[in-house]
């Protein structure tokens, strides 16, 4: 009692120094391998899932904002929605409709489906960016969102391939893709037709980003948290 009371500040300082030291050692020890993403980065599966979930949530948010902004500005009262329904190029993929259906599918299959969806958006997203660029007087916010989604799609694809590499190394590169046939040929200056095509793409993108996010949640819960979430 007397000894502890004799220099409480000193021992507390010592403890603090020890803690700081421990933290520093831990940070320094865990940093070099992940500092350079190209290098042999030893991320845990949980870190990979956390990152993938974040990116996919971000993509879904961007796509929701982009779709509602486009809808508000260009689609009011034009009936684009009737053409957009059931016309998604990814409809040919056997994706579950909701979380309950997704729960029943094997993790490996669900992972492959996510990668297939992401892959089959590469081209349409490039197309979407160039369409947004060509819309006369379109606000910059629409174009910048399309560009950001295109980049995040690639980023998530890379992340998912790393996850598959860990969960199921033998399956790498063994996916099925849905081929995008492009928009039907259109008349020059047929603005209504072009806008309808952009509307459909944005609508499908919003649907698919939502699917990807909810499949990832199902998978992360199953593979990382042993269904305890
Ligand atoms: C996405 O939007 C939701 C709801 O607004 C928000 O809570 C979340 O933080 C957003 N996620 C990202 C990654 O931006």
mmCIF file of C-alpha atoms and ligand atoms in Angstrom:
data_model
loop_
_atom_site.group_PDB
_atom_site.id
_atom_site.type_symbol
_atom_site.label_atom_id
_atom_site.label_comp_id
_atom_site.label_asym_id
_atom_site.label_seq_id
_atom_site.Cartn_x
_atom_site.Cartn_y
_atom_site.Cartn_z
ATOM 1 C CA UNK A 1 0.000 0.000 0.000
ATOM 2 C CA UNK A 2 2.750 2.382 1.072
ATOM 3 C CA UNK A 3 4.910 1.473 -1.879
ATOM 4 C CA UNK A 4 2.119 1.912 -4.377
ATOM 5 C CA UNK A 5 1.233 5.207 -2.837
ATOM 6 C CA UNK A 6 4.812 6.420 -2.894
ATOM 7 C CA UNK A 7 4.967 7.134 -6.601
ATOM 8 C CA UNK A 8 1.636 6.504 -8.329
ATOM 9 C CA UNK A 9 2.505 8.911 -11.108
ATOM 10 C CA UNK A 10 5.739 7.146 -11.884
ATOM 11 C CA UNK A 11 4.229 3.713 -12.128
ATOM 12 C CA UNK A 12 1.313 4.955 -14.156
ATOM 13 C CA UNK A 13 3.717 6.610 -16.537
ATOM 14 C CA UNK A 14 5.682 3.404 -16.795
ATOM 15 C CA UNK A 15 2.521 1.471 -17.562
ATOM 16 C CA UNK A 16 1.515 4.024 -20.168
ATOM 17 C CA UNK A 17 4.929 3.855 -21.809
ATOM 18 C CA UNK A 18 4.710 0.099 -21.859
ATOM 19 C CA UNK A 19 1.295 0.244 -23.493
ATOM 20 C CA UNK A 20 2.383 2.767 -26.111
ATOM 21 C CA UNK A 21 5.375 0.599 -26.830
ATOM 22 C CA UNK A 22 3.246 -2.477 -27.244
ATOM 23 C CA UNK A 23 0.866 -0.662 -29.565
ATOM 24 C CA UNK A 24 3.721 0.721 -31.620
ATOM 25 C CA UNK A 25 5.352 -2.675 -31.910
ATOM 26 C CA UNK A 26 2.080 -4.189 -33.014
ATOM 27 C CA UNK A 27 1.445 -1.495 -35.613
ATOM 28 C CA UNK A 28 4.977 -1.605 -36.951
ATOM 29 C CA UNK A 29 4.933 -5.369 -37.075
ATOM 30 C CA UNK A 30 1.651 -5.553 -38.938
ATOM 31 C CA UNK A 31 2.233 -2.694 -41.341
ATOM 32 C CA UNK A 32 5.036 -3.572 -43.752
ATOM 33 C CA UNK A 33 3.276 -6.551 -45.308
ATOM 34 C CA UNK A 34 0.162 -4.513 -46.104
ATOM 35 C CA UNK A 35 1.691 -1.129 -46.841
ATOM 36 C CA UNK A 36 2.224 -1.989 -50.438
ATOM 37 C CA UNK A 37 -0.978 -3.477 -51.828
ATOM 38 C CA UNK A 38 0.822 -5.052 -54.740
ATOM 39 C CA UNK A 39 3.169 -6.914 -52.442
ATOM 40 C CA UNK A 40 2.288 -10.132 -50.730
ATOM 41 C CA UNK A 41 -0.274 -8.554 -48.456
ATOM 42 C CA UNK A 42 -1.344 -10.823 -45.648
ATOM 43 C CA UNK A 43 -4.872 -9.662 -45.016
ATOM 44 C CA UNK A 44 -7.153 -11.849 -42.976
ATOM 45 C CA UNK A 45 -10.321 -13.152 -44.578
ATOM 46 C CA UNK A 46 -12.296 -10.996 -42.176
ATOM 47 C CA UNK A 47 -10.436 -7.854 -43.291
ATOM 48 C CA UNK A 48 -11.098 -8.771 -46.908
ATOM 49 C CA UNK A 49 -14.798 -9.216 -46.238
ATOM 50 C CA UNK A 50 -14.998 -5.982 -44.251
ATOM 51 C CA UNK A 51 -13.398 -4.124 -47.118
ATOM 52 C CA UNK A 52 -15.588 -5.792 -49.742
ATOM 53 C CA UNK A 53 -18.706 -5.012 -47.710
ATOM 54 C CA UNK A 54 -17.690 -1.387 -47.394
ATOM 55 C CA UNK A 55 -16.977 -0.992 -51.110
ATOM 56 C CA UNK A 56 -20.177 -2.727 -52.130
ATOM 57 C CA UNK A 57 -22.254 -0.624 -49.735
ATOM 58 C CA UNK A 58 -20.571 2.492 -51.127
ATOM 59 C CA UNK A 59 -21.316 1.359 -54.706
ATOM 60 C CA UNK A 60 -24.927 0.714 -53.858
ATOM 61 C CA UNK A 61 -25.257 4.150 -52.263
ATOM 62 C CA UNK A 62 -23.714 5.812 -55.308
ATOM 63 C CA UNK A 63 -25.944 3.913 -57.669
ATOM 64 C CA UNK A 64 -29.058 4.758 -55.643
ATOM 65 C CA UNK A 65 -28.157 8.451 -55.743
ATOM 66 C CA UNK A 66 -27.347 8.337 -59.448
ATOM 67 C CA UNK A 67 -30.548 6.524 -60.335
ATOM 68 C CA UNK A 68 -32.797 8.832 -58.342
ATOM 69 C CA UNK A 69 -31.095 11.929 -59.720
ATOM 70 C CA UNK A 70 -31.435 10.676 -63.293
ATOM 71 C CA UNK A 71 -35.031 9.672 -62.655
ATOM 72 C CA UNK A 72 -35.880 13.085 -61.236
ATOM 73 C CA UNK A 73 -34.294 15.014 -64.090
ATOM 74 C CA UNK A 74 -34.951 12.947 -67.180
ATOM 75 C CA UNK A 75 -37.579 10.296 -66.628
ATOM 76 C CA UNK A 76 -40.578 12.013 -65.114
ATOM 77 C CA UNK A 77 -43.794 10.978 -66.855
ATOM 78 C CA UNK A 78 -41.960 9.258 -69.738
ATOM 79 C CA UNK A 79 -42.805 5.647 -68.911
ATOM 80 C CA UNK A 80 -39.170 4.478 -69.035
ATOM 81 C CA UNK A 81 -39.832 2.114 -66.171
ATOM 82 C CA UNK A 82 -41.968 -0.206 -68.310
ATOM 83 C CA UNK A 83 -39.034 -0.706 -70.704
ATOM 84 C CA UNK A 84 -36.561 -1.044 -67.848
ATOM 85 C CA UNK A 85 -38.357 -3.871 -66.079
ATOM 86 C CA UNK A 86 -37.132 -7.364 -66.866
ATOM 87 C CA UNK A 87 -34.550 -6.097 -69.303
ATOM 88 C CA UNK A 88 -31.376 -6.368 -67.247
ATOM 89 C CA UNK A 89 -28.476 -8.036 -69.045
ATOM 90 C CA UNK A 90 -27.663 -9.901 -65.836
ATOM 91 C CA UNK A 91 -31.132 -11.480 -65.693
ATOM 92 C CA UNK A 92 -29.710 -14.591 -67.342
ATOM 93 C CA UNK A 93 -27.562 -15.238 -64.265
ATOM 94 C CA UNK A 94 -29.207 -17.635 -61.816
ATOM 95 C CA UNK A 95 -29.069 -15.214 -58.901
ATOM 96 C CA UNK A 96 -31.265 -15.658 -55.837
ATOM 97 C CA UNK A 97 -34.008 -13.070 -55.529
ATOM 98 C CA UNK A 98 -33.544 -12.207 -51.886
ATOM 99 C CA UNK A 99 -31.641 -12.910 -48.702
ATOM 100 C CA UNK A 100 -33.722 -15.971 -47.819
ATOM 101 C CA UNK A 101 -32.980 -17.611 -51.160
ATOM 102 C CA UNK A 102 -29.322 -16.625 -50.868
ATOM 103 C CA UNK A 103 -29.073 -18.385 -47.502
ATOM 104 C CA UNK A 104 -29.809 -21.691 -49.218
ATOM 105 C CA UNK A 105 -27.000 -21.430 -51.747
ATOM 106 C CA UNK A 106 -23.492 -22.818 -51.226
ATOM 107 C CA UNK A 107 -20.907 -20.214 -50.281
ATOM 108 C CA UNK A 108 -18.735 -21.117 -53.273
ATOM 109 C CA UNK A 109 -21.636 -20.715 -55.670
ATOM 110 C CA UNK A 110 -22.613 -17.382 -54.149
ATOM 111 C CA UNK A 111 -19.039 -16.130 -54.436
ATOM 112 C CA UNK A 112 -18.929 -17.130 -58.090
ATOM 113 C CA UNK A 113 -22.239 -15.389 -58.741
ATOM 114 C CA UNK A 114 -20.982 -12.151 -57.214
ATOM 115 C CA UNK A 115 -17.887 -12.261 -59.399
ATOM 116 C CA UNK A 116 -20.021 -13.001 -62.462
ATOM 117 C CA UNK A 117 -22.279 -10.034 -61.791
ATOM 118 C CA UNK A 118 -19.313 -7.710 -61.258
ATOM 119 C CA UNK A 119 -17.600 -8.967 -64.410
ATOM 120 C CA UNK A 120 -20.646 -8.506 -66.527
ATOM 121 C CA UNK A 121 -20.876 -4.855 -65.435
ATOM 122 C CA UNK A 122 -17.403 -3.872 -66.648
ATOM 123 C CA UNK A 123 -18.460 -3.042 -70.183
ATOM 124 C CA UNK A 124 -21.900 -1.563 -69.507
ATOM 125 C CA UNK A 125 -20.331 0.768 -66.939
ATOM 126 C CA UNK A 126 -17.835 2.069 -69.484
ATOM 127 C CA UNK A 127 -20.782 2.621 -71.785
ATOM 128 C CA UNK A 128 -22.781 4.341 -69.059
ATOM 129 C CA UNK A 129 -19.928 6.768 -68.388
ATOM 130 C CA UNK A 130 -19.724 7.740 -72.039
ATOM 131 C CA UNK A 131 -23.506 8.190 -72.236
ATOM 132 C CA UNK A 132 -23.500 10.414 -69.152
ATOM 133 C CA UNK A 133 -20.729 12.425 -70.775
ATOM 134 C CA UNK A 134 -22.757 12.958 -73.915
ATOM 135 C CA UNK A 135 -25.989 14.113 -72.295
ATOM 136 C CA UNK A 136 -26.291 17.800 -73.063
ATOM 137 C CA UNK A 137 -26.327 19.925 -69.960
ATOM 138 C CA UNK A 138 -26.209 16.953 -67.608
ATOM 139 C CA UNK A 139 -25.004 17.912 -64.141
ATOM 140 C CA UNK A 140 -21.460 16.894 -63.322
ATOM 141 C CA UNK A 141 -22.714 14.935 -60.330
ATOM 142 C CA UNK A 142 -24.233 12.280 -62.604
ATOM 143 C CA UNK A 143 -21.023 11.795 -64.573
ATOM 144 C CA UNK A 144 -18.798 11.751 -61.499
ATOM 145 C CA UNK A 145 -20.970 9.114 -59.863
ATOM 146 C CA UNK A 146 -20.874 6.915 -62.960
ATOM 147 C CA UNK A 147 -17.062 7.214 -63.077
ATOM 148 C CA UNK A 148 -16.747 6.407 -59.397
ATOM 149 C CA UNK A 149 -18.984 3.349 -59.699
ATOM 150 C CA UNK A 150 -16.947 2.097 -62.664
ATOM 151 C CA UNK A 151 -13.759 2.345 -60.573
ATOM 152 C CA UNK A 152 -15.273 0.760 -57.491
ATOM 153 C CA UNK A 153 -16.619 -2.111 -59.581
ATOM 154 C CA UNK A 154 -13.051 -2.956 -60.634
ATOM 155 C CA UNK A 155 -11.814 -2.574 -57.090
ATOM 156 C CA UNK A 156 -14.477 -4.889 -55.704
ATOM 157 C CA UNK A 157 -13.786 -7.410 -58.436
ATOM 158 C CA UNK A 158 -10.126 -7.535 -57.404
ATOM 159 C CA UNK A 159 -11.120 -7.923 -53.776
ATOM 160 C CA UNK A 160 -13.545 -10.727 -54.576
ATOM 161 C CA UNK A 161 -10.935 -12.582 -56.573
ATOM 162 C CA UNK A 162 -8.628 -12.432 -53.569
ATOM 163 C CA UNK A 163 -11.407 -13.763 -51.341
ATOM 164 C CA UNK A 164 -12.088 -16.631 -53.737
ATOM 165 C CA UNK A 165 -8.356 -17.303 -53.843
ATOM 166 C CA UNK A 166 -8.475 -17.935 -50.084
ATOM 167 C CA UNK A 167 -11.827 -19.646 -49.733
ATOM 168 C CA UNK A 168 -11.630 -21.781 -52.824
ATOM 169 C CA UNK A 169 -8.208 -21.563 -54.514
ATOM 170 C CA UNK A 170 -9.027 -24.213 -57.111
ATOM 171 C CA UNK A 171 -11.930 -22.178 -58.509
ATOM 172 C CA UNK A 172 -9.965 -19.127 -59.610
ATOM 173 C CA UNK A 173 -10.924 -17.936 -63.068
ATOM 174 C CA UNK A 174 -13.686 -20.500 -63.317
ATOM 175 C CA UNK A 175 -16.712 -18.215 -63.626
ATOM 176 C CA UNK A 176 -19.559 -17.794 -66.021
ATOM 177 C CA UNK A 177 -20.226 -14.389 -67.449
ATOM 178 C CA UNK A 178 -23.260 -12.737 -68.778
ATOM 179 C CA UNK A 179 -22.505 -11.040 -72.065
ATOM 180 C CA UNK A 180 -23.816 -7.570 -72.574
ATOM 181 C CA UNK A 181 -25.174 -7.018 -76.045
ATOM 182 C CA UNK A 182 -25.182 -3.231 -75.825
ATOM 183 C CA UNK A 183 -28.032 -0.864 -76.437
ATOM 184 C CA UNK A 184 -30.064 -1.336 -79.604
ATOM 185 C CA UNK A 185 -28.869 0.863 -82.490
ATOM 186 C CA UNK A 186 -30.402 4.281 -82.252
ATOM 187 C CA UNK A 187 -31.171 7.312 -84.353
ATOM 188 C CA UNK A 188 -28.776 10.197 -84.141
ATOM 189 C CA UNK A 189 -30.108 12.761 -81.693
ATOM 190 C CA UNK A 190 -32.766 10.433 -80.435
ATOM 191 C CA UNK A 191 -32.474 11.789 -76.961
ATOM 192 C CA UNK A 192 -35.533 10.042 -75.602
ATOM 193 C CA UNK A 193 -34.262 6.672 -76.714
ATOM 194 C CA UNK A 194 -30.816 7.299 -75.260
ATOM 195 C CA UNK A 195 -32.243 8.477 -71.947
ATOM 196 C CA UNK A 196 -34.451 5.450 -71.764
ATOM 197 C CA UNK A 197 -31.387 3.220 -72.231
ATOM 198 C CA UNK A 198 -29.465 5.059 -69.517
ATOM 199 C CA UNK A 199 -32.478 4.777 -67.249
ATOM 200 C CA UNK A 200 -32.654 1.004 -67.763
ATOM 201 C CA UNK A 201 -28.960 0.558 -67.106
ATOM 202 C CA UNK A 202 -29.091 2.631 -63.924
ATOM 203 C CA UNK A 203 -32.132 0.726 -62.779
ATOM 204 C CA UNK A 204 -30.414 -2.640 -63.320
ATOM 205 C CA UNK A 205 -27.227 -1.385 -61.694
ATOM 206 C CA UNK A 206 -29.157 -0.370 -58.621
ATOM 207 C CA UNK A 207 -30.797 -3.763 -58.445
ATOM 208 C CA UNK A 208 -27.495 -5.604 -58.878
ATOM 209 C CA UNK A 209 -25.471 -3.504 -56.433
ATOM 210 C CA UNK A 210 -28.152 -4.231 -53.870
ATOM 211 C CA UNK A 211 -27.932 -7.945 -54.611
ATOM 212 C CA UNK A 212 -24.165 -7.968 -54.306
ATOM 213 C CA UNK A 213 -24.282 -6.160 -50.987
ATOM 214 C CA UNK A 214 -26.866 -8.509 -49.527
ATOM 215 C CA UNK A 215 -25.077 -11.645 -50.811
ATOM 216 C CA UNK A 216 -21.854 -10.378 -49.247
ATOM 217 C CA UNK A 217 -23.628 -9.859 -45.935
ATOM 218 C CA UNK A 218 -24.951 -13.429 -46.056
ATOM 219 C CA UNK A 219 -21.485 -14.778 -46.890
ATOM 220 C CA UNK A 220 -19.630 -12.761 -44.307
ATOM 221 C CA UNK A 221 -22.091 -13.873 -41.668
ATOM 222 C CA UNK A 222 -21.683 -17.490 -42.673
ATOM 223 C CA UNK A 223 -17.950 -17.677 -43.265
ATOM 224 C CA UNK A 224 -16.594 -15.215 -40.714
ATOM 225 C CA UNK A 225 -19.125 -15.113 -37.895
ATOM 226 C CA UNK A 226 -20.337 -18.734 -38.105
ATOM 227 C CA UNK A 227 -23.914 -17.567 -38.592
ATOM 228 C CA UNK A 228 -23.788 -15.705 -35.326
ATOM 229 C CA UNK A 229 -25.059 -12.390 -36.678
HETATM 230 C C1 LIG B 1 -24.501 4.182 -47.337
HETATM 231 O O1 LIG B 1 -25.699 4.829 -46.958
HETATM 232 C C2 LIG B 1 -26.145 4.520 -45.639
HETATM 233 C C3 LIG B 1 -27.511 5.172 -45.457
HETATM 234 O O2 LIG B 1 -27.478 6.509 -45.770
HETATM 235 C C4 LIG B 1 -25.099 5.002 -44.654
HETATM 236 O O3 LIG B 1 -25.499 4.687 -43.348
HETATM 237 C C5 LIG B 1 -23.760 4.307 -44.957
HETATM 238 O O4 LIG B 1 -22.750 4.774 -44.108
HETATM 239 C C6 LIG B 1 -23.371 4.528 -46.405
HETATM 240 N N1 LIG B 1 -22.200 3.695 -46.658
HETATM 241 C C7 LIG B 1 -21.099 4.104 -47.300
HETATM 242 C C8 LIG B 1 -19.989 3.130 -47.397
HETATM 243 O O5 LIG B 1 -20.969 5.207 -47.787
#
